[in-house]
Coordinates of C-alpha atoms and ligand atoms in Angstrom, one line a residue:
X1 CA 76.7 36.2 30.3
X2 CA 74.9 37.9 27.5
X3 CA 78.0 36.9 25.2
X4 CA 76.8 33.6 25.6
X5 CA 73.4 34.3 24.7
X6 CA 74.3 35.8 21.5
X7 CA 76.4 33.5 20.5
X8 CA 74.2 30.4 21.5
X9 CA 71.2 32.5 19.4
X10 CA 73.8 33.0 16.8
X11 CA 74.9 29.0 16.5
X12 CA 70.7 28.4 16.9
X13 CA 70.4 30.6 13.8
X14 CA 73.1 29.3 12.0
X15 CA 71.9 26.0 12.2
X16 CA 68.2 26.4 11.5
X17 CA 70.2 28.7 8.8
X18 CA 67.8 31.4 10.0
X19 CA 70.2 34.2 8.8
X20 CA 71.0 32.9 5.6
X21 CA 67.4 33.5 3.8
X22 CA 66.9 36.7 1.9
X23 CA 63.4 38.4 1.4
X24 CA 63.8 39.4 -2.3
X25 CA 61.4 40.6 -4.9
X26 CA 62.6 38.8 -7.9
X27 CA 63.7 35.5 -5.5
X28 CA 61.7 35.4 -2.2
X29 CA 63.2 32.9 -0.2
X30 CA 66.3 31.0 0.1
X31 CA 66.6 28.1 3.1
X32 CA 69.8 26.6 3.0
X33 CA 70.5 22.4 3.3
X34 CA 69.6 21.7 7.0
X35 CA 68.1 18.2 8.1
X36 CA 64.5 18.3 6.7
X37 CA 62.3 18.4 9.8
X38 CA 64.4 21.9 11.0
X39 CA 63.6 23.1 7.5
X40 CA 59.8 21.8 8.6
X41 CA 59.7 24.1 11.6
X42 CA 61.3 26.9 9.5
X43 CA 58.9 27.0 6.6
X44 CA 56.5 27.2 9.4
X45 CA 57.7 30.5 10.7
X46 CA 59.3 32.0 7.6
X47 CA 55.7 31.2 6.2
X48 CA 54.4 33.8 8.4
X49 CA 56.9 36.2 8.3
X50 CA 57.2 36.0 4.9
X51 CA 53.5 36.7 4.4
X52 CA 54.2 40.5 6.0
X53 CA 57.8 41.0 4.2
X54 CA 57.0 40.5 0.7
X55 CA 54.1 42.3 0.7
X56 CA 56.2 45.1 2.5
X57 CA 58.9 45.2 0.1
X58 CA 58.8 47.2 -3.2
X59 CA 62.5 46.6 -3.7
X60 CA 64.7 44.7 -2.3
X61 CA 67.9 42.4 -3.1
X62 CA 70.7 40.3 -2.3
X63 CA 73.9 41.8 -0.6
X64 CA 76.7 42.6 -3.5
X65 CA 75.3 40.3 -6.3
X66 CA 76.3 40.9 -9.9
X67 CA 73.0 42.1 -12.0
X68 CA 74.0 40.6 -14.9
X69 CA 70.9 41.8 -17.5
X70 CA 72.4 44.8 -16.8
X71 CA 75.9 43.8 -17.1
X72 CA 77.2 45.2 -13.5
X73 CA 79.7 43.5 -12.2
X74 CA 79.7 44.3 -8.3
X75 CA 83.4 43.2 -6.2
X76 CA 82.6 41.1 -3.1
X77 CA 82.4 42.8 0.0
X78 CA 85.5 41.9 2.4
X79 CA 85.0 42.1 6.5
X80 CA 88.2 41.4 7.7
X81 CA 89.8 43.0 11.0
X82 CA 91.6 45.5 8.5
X83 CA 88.5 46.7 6.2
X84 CA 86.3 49.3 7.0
X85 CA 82.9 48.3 8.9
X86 CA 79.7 48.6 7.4
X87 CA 76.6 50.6 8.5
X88 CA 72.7 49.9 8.6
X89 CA 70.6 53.3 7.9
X90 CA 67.2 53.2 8.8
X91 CA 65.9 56.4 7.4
X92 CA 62.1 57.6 8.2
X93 CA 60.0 60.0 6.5
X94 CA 56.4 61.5 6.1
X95 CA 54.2 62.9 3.9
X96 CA 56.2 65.3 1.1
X97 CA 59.6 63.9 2.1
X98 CA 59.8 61.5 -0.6
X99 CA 62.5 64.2 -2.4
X100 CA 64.3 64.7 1.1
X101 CA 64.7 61.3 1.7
X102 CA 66.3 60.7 -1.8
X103 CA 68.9 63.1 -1.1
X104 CA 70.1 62.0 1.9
X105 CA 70.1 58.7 0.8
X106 CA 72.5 59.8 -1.8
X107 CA 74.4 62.2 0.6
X108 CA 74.9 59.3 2.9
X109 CA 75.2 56.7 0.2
X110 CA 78.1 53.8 0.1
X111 CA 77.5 50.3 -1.6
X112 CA 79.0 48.8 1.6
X113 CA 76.3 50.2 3.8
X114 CA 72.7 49.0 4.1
X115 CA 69.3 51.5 3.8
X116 CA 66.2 51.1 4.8
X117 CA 63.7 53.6 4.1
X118 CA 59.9 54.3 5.1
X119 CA 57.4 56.8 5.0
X120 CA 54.9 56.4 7.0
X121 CA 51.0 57.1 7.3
X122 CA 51.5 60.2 6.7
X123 CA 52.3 60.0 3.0
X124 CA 50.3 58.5 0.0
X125 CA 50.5 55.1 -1.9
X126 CA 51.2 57.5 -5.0
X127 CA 54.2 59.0 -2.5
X128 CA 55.5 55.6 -1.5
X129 CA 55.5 53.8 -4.8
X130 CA 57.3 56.9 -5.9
X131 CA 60.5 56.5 -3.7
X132 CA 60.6 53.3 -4.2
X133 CA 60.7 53.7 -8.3
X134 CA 63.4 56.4 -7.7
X135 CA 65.2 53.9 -6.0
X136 CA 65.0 51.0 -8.3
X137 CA 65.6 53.4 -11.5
X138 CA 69.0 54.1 -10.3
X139 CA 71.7 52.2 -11.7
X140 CA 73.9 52.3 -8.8
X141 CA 70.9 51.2 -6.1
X142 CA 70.3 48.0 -9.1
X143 CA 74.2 47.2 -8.9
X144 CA 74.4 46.7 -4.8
X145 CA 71.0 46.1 -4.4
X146 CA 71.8 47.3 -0.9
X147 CA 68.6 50.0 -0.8
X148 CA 65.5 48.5 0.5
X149 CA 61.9 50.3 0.7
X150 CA 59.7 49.2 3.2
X151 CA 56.1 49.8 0.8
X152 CA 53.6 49.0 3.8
X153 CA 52.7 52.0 5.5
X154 CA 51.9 52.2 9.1
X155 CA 50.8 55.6 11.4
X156 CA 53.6 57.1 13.3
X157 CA 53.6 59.6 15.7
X158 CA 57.1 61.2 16.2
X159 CA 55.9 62.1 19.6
X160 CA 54.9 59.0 20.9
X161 CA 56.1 55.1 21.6
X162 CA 54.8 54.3 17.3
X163 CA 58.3 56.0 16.3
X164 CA 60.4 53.5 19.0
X165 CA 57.6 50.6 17.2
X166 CA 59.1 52.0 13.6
X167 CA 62.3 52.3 15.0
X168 CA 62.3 48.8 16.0
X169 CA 60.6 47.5 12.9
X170 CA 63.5 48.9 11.3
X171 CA 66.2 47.1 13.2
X172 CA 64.6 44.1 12.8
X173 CA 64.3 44.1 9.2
X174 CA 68.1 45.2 8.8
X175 CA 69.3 42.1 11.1
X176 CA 67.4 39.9 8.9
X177 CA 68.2 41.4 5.3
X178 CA 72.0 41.3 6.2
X179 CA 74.3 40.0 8.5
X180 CA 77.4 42.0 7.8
X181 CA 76.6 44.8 9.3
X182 CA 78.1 46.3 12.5
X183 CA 76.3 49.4 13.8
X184 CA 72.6 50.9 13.3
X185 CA 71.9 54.2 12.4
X186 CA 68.8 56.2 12.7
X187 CA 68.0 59.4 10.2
X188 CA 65.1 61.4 9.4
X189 CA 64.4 63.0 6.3
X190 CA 65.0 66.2 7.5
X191 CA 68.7 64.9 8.9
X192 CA 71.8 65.6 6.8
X193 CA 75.7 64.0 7.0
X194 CA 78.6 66.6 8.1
X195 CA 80.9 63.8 6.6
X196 CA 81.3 61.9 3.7
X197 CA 80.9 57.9 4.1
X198 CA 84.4 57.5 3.7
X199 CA 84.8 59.8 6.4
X200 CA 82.8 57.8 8.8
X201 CA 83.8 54.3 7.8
X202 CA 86.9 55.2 8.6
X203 CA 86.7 56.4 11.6
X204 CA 84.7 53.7 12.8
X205 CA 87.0 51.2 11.8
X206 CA 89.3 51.8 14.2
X207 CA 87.1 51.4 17.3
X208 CA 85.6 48.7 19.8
X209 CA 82.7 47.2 17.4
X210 CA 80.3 47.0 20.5
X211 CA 80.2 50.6 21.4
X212 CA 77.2 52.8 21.0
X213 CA 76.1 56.1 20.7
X214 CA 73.6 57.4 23.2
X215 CA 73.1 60.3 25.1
X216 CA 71.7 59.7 28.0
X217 CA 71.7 60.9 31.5
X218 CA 70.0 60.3 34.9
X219 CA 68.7 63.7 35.6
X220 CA 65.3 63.9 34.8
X221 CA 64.5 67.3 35.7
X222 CA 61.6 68.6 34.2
X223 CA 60.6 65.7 33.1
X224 CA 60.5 63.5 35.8
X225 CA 56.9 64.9 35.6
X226 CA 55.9 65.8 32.5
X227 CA 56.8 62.6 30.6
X228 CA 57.4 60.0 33.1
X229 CA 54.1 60.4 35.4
X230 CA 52.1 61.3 33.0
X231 CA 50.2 58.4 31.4
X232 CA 49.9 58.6 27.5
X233 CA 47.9 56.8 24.6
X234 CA 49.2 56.8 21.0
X235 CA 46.6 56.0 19.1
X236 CA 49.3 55.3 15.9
X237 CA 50.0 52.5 17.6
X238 CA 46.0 50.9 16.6
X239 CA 44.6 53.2 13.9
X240 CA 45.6 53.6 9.8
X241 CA 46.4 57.4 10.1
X242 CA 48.9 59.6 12.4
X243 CA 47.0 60.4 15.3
X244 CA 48.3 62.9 18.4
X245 CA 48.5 61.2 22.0
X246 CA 46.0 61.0 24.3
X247 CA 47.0 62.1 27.6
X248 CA 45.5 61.2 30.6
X249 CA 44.8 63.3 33.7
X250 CA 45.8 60.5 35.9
X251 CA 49.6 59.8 36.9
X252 CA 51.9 57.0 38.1
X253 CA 54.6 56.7 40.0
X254 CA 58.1 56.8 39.1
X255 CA 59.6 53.1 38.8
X256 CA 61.7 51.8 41.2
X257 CA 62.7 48.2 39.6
X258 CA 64.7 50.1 36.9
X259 CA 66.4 53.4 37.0
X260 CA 64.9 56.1 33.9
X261 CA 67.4 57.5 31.5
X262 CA 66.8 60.3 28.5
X263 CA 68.3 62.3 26.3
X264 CA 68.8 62.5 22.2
X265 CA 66.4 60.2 20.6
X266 CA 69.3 59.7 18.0
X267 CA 71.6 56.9 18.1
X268 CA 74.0 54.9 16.6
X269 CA 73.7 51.2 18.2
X270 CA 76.3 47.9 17.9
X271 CA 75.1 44.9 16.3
X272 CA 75.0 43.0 20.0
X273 CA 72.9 45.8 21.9
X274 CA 70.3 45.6 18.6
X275 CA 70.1 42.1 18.9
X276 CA 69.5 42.5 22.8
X277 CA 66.9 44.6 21.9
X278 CA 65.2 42.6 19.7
X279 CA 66.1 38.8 19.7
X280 CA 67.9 38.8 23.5
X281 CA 66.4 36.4 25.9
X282 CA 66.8 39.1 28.9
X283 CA 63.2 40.1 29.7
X284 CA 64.1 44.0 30.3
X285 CA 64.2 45.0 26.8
X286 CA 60.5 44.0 27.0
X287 CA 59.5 44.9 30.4
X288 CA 60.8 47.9 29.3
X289 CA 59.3 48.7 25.5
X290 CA 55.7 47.6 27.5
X291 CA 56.5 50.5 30.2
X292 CA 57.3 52.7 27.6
X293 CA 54.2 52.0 25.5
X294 CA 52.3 54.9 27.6
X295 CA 55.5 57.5 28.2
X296 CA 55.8 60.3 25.3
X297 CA 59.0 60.8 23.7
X298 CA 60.0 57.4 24.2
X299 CA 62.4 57.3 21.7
X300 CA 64.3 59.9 24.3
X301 CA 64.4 57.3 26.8
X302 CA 64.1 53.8 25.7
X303 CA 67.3 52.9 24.6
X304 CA 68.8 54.9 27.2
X305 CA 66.7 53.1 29.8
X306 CA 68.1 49.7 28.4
X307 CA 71.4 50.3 28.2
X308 CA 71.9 51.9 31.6
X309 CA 70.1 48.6 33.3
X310 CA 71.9 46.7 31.3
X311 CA 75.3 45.3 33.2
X312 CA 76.5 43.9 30.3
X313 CA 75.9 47.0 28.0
X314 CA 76.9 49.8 30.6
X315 CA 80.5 50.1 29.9
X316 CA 79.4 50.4 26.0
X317 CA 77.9 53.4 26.1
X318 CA 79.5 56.4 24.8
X319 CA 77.6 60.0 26.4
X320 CA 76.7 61.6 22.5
X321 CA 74.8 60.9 19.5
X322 CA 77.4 63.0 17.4
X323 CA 74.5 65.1 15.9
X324 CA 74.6 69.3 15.5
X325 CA 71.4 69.9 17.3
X326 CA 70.5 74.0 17.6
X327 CA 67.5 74.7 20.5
X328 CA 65.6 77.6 20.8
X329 CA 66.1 79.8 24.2
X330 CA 63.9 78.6 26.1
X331 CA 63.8 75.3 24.1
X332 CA 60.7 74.4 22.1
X333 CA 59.8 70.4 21.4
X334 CA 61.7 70.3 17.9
X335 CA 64.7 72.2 18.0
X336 CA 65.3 75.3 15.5
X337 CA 65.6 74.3 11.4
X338 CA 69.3 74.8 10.6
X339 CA 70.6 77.6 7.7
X340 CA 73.4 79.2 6.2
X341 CA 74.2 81.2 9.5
X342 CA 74.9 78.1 11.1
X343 CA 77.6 76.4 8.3
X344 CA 80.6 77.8 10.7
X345 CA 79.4 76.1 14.0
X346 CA 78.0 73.0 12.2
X347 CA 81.5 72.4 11.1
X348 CA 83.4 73.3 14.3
X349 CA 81.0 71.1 16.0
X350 CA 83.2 68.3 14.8
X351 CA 79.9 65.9 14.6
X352 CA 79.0 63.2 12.1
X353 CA 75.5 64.5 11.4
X354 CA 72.9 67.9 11.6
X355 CA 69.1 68.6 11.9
X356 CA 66.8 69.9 11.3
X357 CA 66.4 71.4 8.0
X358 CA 63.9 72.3 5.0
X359 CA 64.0 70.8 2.0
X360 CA 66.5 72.3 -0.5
X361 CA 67.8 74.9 1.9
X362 CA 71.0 76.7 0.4
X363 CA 73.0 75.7 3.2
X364 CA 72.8 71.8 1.6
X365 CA 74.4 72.9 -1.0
X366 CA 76.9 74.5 0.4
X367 CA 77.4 70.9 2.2
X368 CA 77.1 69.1 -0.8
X369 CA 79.8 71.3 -2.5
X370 CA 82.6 72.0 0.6
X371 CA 82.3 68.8 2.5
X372 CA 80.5 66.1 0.3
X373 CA 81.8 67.0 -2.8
X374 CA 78.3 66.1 -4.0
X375 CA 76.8 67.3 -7.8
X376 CA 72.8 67.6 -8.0
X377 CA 72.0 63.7 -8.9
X378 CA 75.2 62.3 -7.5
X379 CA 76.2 60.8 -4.4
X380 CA 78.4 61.8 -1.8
X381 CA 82.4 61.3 -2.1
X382 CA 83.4 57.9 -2.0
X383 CA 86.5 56.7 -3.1
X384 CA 84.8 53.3 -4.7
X385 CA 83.4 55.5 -7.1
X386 CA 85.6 55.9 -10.4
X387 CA 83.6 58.3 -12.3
X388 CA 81.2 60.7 -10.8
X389 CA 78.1 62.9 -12.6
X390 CA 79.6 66.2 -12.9
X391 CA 80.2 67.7 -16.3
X392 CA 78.5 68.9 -18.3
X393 CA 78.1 66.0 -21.1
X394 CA 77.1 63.7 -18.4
X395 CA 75.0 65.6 -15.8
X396 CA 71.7 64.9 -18.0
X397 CA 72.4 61.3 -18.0
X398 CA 71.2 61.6 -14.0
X399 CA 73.7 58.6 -12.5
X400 CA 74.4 58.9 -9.6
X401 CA 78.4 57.0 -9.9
X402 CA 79.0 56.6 -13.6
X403 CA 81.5 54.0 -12.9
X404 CA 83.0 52.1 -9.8
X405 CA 86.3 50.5 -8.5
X406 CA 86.7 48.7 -5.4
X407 CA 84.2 49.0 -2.3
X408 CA 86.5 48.5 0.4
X409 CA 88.9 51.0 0.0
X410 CA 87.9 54.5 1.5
X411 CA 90.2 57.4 1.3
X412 CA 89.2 60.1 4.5
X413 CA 89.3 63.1 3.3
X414 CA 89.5 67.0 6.4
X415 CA 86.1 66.2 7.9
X416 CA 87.2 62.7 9.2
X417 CA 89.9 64.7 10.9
X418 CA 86.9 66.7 13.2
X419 CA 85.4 64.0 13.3
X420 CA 88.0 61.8 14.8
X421 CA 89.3 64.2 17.3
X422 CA 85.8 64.3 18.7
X423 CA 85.4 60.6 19.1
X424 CA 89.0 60.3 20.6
X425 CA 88.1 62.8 23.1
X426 CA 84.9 61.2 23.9
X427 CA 86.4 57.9 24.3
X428 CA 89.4 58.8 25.9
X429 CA 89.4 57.1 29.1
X430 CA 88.1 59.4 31.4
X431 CA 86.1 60.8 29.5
X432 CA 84.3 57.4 28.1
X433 CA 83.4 56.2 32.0
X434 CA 82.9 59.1 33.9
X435 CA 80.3 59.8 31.5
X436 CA 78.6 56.3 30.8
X437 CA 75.4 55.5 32.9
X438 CA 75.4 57.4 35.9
X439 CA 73.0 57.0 38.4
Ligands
NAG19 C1 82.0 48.0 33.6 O1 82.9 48.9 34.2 C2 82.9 48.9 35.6 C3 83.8 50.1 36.1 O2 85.0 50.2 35.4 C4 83.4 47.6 36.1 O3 83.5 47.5 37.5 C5 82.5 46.5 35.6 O4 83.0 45.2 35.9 C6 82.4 46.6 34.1 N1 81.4 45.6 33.6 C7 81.6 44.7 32.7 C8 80.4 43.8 32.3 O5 82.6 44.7 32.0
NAG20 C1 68.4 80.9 10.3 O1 67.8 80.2 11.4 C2 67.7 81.0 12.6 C3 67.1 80.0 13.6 O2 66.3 79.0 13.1 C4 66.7 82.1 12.3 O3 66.6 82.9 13.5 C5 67.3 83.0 11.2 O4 66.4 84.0 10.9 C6 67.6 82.1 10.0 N1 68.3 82.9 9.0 C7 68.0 82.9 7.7 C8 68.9 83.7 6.8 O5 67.1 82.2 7.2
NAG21 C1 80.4 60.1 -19.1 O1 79.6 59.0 -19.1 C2 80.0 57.9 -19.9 C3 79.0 56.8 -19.9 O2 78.3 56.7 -18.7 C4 81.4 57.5 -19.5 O3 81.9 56.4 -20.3 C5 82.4 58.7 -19.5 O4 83.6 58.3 -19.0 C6 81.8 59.8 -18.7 N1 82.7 61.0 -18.8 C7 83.4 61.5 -17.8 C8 84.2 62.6 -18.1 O5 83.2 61.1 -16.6

């Protein structure tokens, strides 16, 4: 049913050419030859849009384009049933993370992938133009053009329905910048990878494209009452700075039209279940995100919540978000800032990704040397990459790849091995639908 949808949206945008035009700083629109009064109605719209994204983007760029003032030569990107997929980071930040932010990017950096990066309210215009200078004085980021800053700020509170907004914001953007892409991935500054790129493409290559990555359950527990009858405000959502939720003393029931689910407010979403999201013509990713609007910690639930009503989506849900997670006993809100006593069970934990930690804690390092093979301004281990930062001659010169081959080759190196052993088992059959939406 919803099959249909997507692919009766996908022929609508293919023939309005809705996909096809790129927001770009240097070039800010392309509309592709379509019968004049479609273009008409699309100029109308884009106008609009437009009007937001341009101003929004600091940097921004064509997928895989040659820069040829700087003489880079960039291969084409090839997205056949053998290559490795490609990935769509949404990576969100506050005030002082501008340095964080950078060094994930590079940690999790592969010219195949897409990133979009924000900081919100919290941070200063100073802050923001920053980042997005860092980005565009890197040679590498020039070359794919595949690192976009989003430069408008907006208010975000990380405890309230603004983040799912963000979130959102985020996915949208990405399905509009690029069409290649097969799964969304949320980070925050203060995330880091347990894998290198090639690592992860490569395991992900080999599995169903529409499956995603959500823990979830039923069991509310706790709280049943203290998020889902309680009535909240988040006034992020209508002023310029982060502001904490209201909460009002009155409560509502629990619904009954749709059944709650919650868990890890980190995911790793298909294509299709974005575009349900966002673009799908079923009313309950709405209904939903409007019911949601006054819940805290929304970004535990909404997704979850979709999914699970979702007939259609159900069977692609796979029980874990494949992060290493540490909570305090009894657990706080944020869970414990990760160190160098936790290196061993980060690793055994098989999983793709860790939080949370402080900036420039050692125990990076030691991730950046043992696993990601990583020097100071470089990025992580990717086969594509022909010369890497490293000695001594070089290392002033501050590239982050010195010199590149071909983009859709990756070469796994012992952490796709963990990592792959944990997806098998969690999609081993049993496994996968005992565990998928429960009610
Ligand atoms: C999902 O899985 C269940 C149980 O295996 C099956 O009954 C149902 O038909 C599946 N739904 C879809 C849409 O494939
Ligand atoms: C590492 O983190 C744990 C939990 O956050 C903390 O109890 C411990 O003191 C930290 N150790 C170091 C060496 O910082
Ligand atoms: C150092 O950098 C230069 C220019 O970027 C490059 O030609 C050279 O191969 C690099 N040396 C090594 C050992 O990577």
């Amino acid at each position: 049913m919803i099959e249909s949808f997507v692919n009766t949206w996908r022929r609508l945008m293919h023939k309005i050419g809705g996909n096809n035009w790129i927001v770009n700083s240097s070039c800010p629109m392309r509309l592709l030859k379509f019968s004049p009064r479609i273009v008409i109605v699309v100029l109308v719209v884009a106008a609009s849009i437009l009007g937001v994204l341009t101003h929004s983007f600091l940097q921004g760029g064509a997928w895989i384009a040659a820069d040829q003032k700087l003489g880079l030569v960039v291969g084409p990107l090839l997205k056949g049933p053998a290559d490795p997929p490609v990935f769509a980071y949404w990576i969100s930040g506050t005030g002082s993370q501008g340095q964080k932010m950078l060094r994930l990017l590079k940690a999790v950096y592969h010219p195949r992938n897409r990133y979009l990066l924000h900081l919100d309210a919290g941070s200063s215009a100073v802050e923001r133009s920053n980042l997005a200078r860092s980005v565009q004085s890197e040679r590498l980021f020039r070359a794919f053009r595949n690192v976009n800053v989003i430069g408008q700020s907006y208010a975000v509170d990380r405890t309230g329905p603004s983040v799912l907004a963000a979130t959102l914001h985020g996915a949208a953007v990405l399905l509009r910048l690029n069409a290649d892409w097969d799964w969304f991935i949320t980070l925050s500054a203060s995330d880091y990878p347990l894998v290198t790129q090639d690592d992860l493409l490569h395991v992900f290559a080999s599995l169903p494209r529409n499956l995603n990555f959500i823990d979830h359950t039923s069991d509310l527990g706790w709280k049943e009452y203290a998020r889902f009858d309680k009535i909240v405000v988040d006034p992020s959502l209508y002023m310029d700075k982060n502001s904490q939720l209201l909460i009002s003393s009155g409560t509502r029931k629990t619904p009954d039209a749709f059944k709650i689910f919650t868990g890890s407010p980190w995911v790793i979403l298909s294509r299709a279940f974005v575009e349900h999201c966002i673009q799908g013509s079923d009313n309950l990713p709405r209904k939903l995100l409007m019911y949601f609007a006054n819940v805290a910690y929304s970004m535990e639930s909404y997704f979850q919540t979709v999914i699970c009503n979702s007939p259609e989506f159900q069977n692609t849900t796979v029980n874990n978000d494949l992060r290493y997670i540490v909570w305090d006993n009894p657990p706080g809100l944020e869970p414990l800032f990760l160190n160098q006593t936790h290196f061993k069970a980060m690793i055994k934990s098989r999983a793709a990704f860790a939080r949370k930690f402080v900036e420039d804690d050692p125990v990076l390092k030691k991730v950046d040397k043992r696993i990601l093979k990583r020097v100071q301004s470089g990025v992580g281990f990717g086969q594509w990459c022909s010369s890497r930062p490293g000695n001594k001659k070089n290392k002033s010169k501050g590239d982050a790849c010195l010199s590149w081959g071909d983009i859709n080759v990756v070469k796994p190196g012992p952490s796709a091995t963990r990592l792959k052993s944990l997806v098998a088992e969690l999609i081993s059959e049993d496994k996968l639908y005992s565990d998928q939406c429960k009610f």
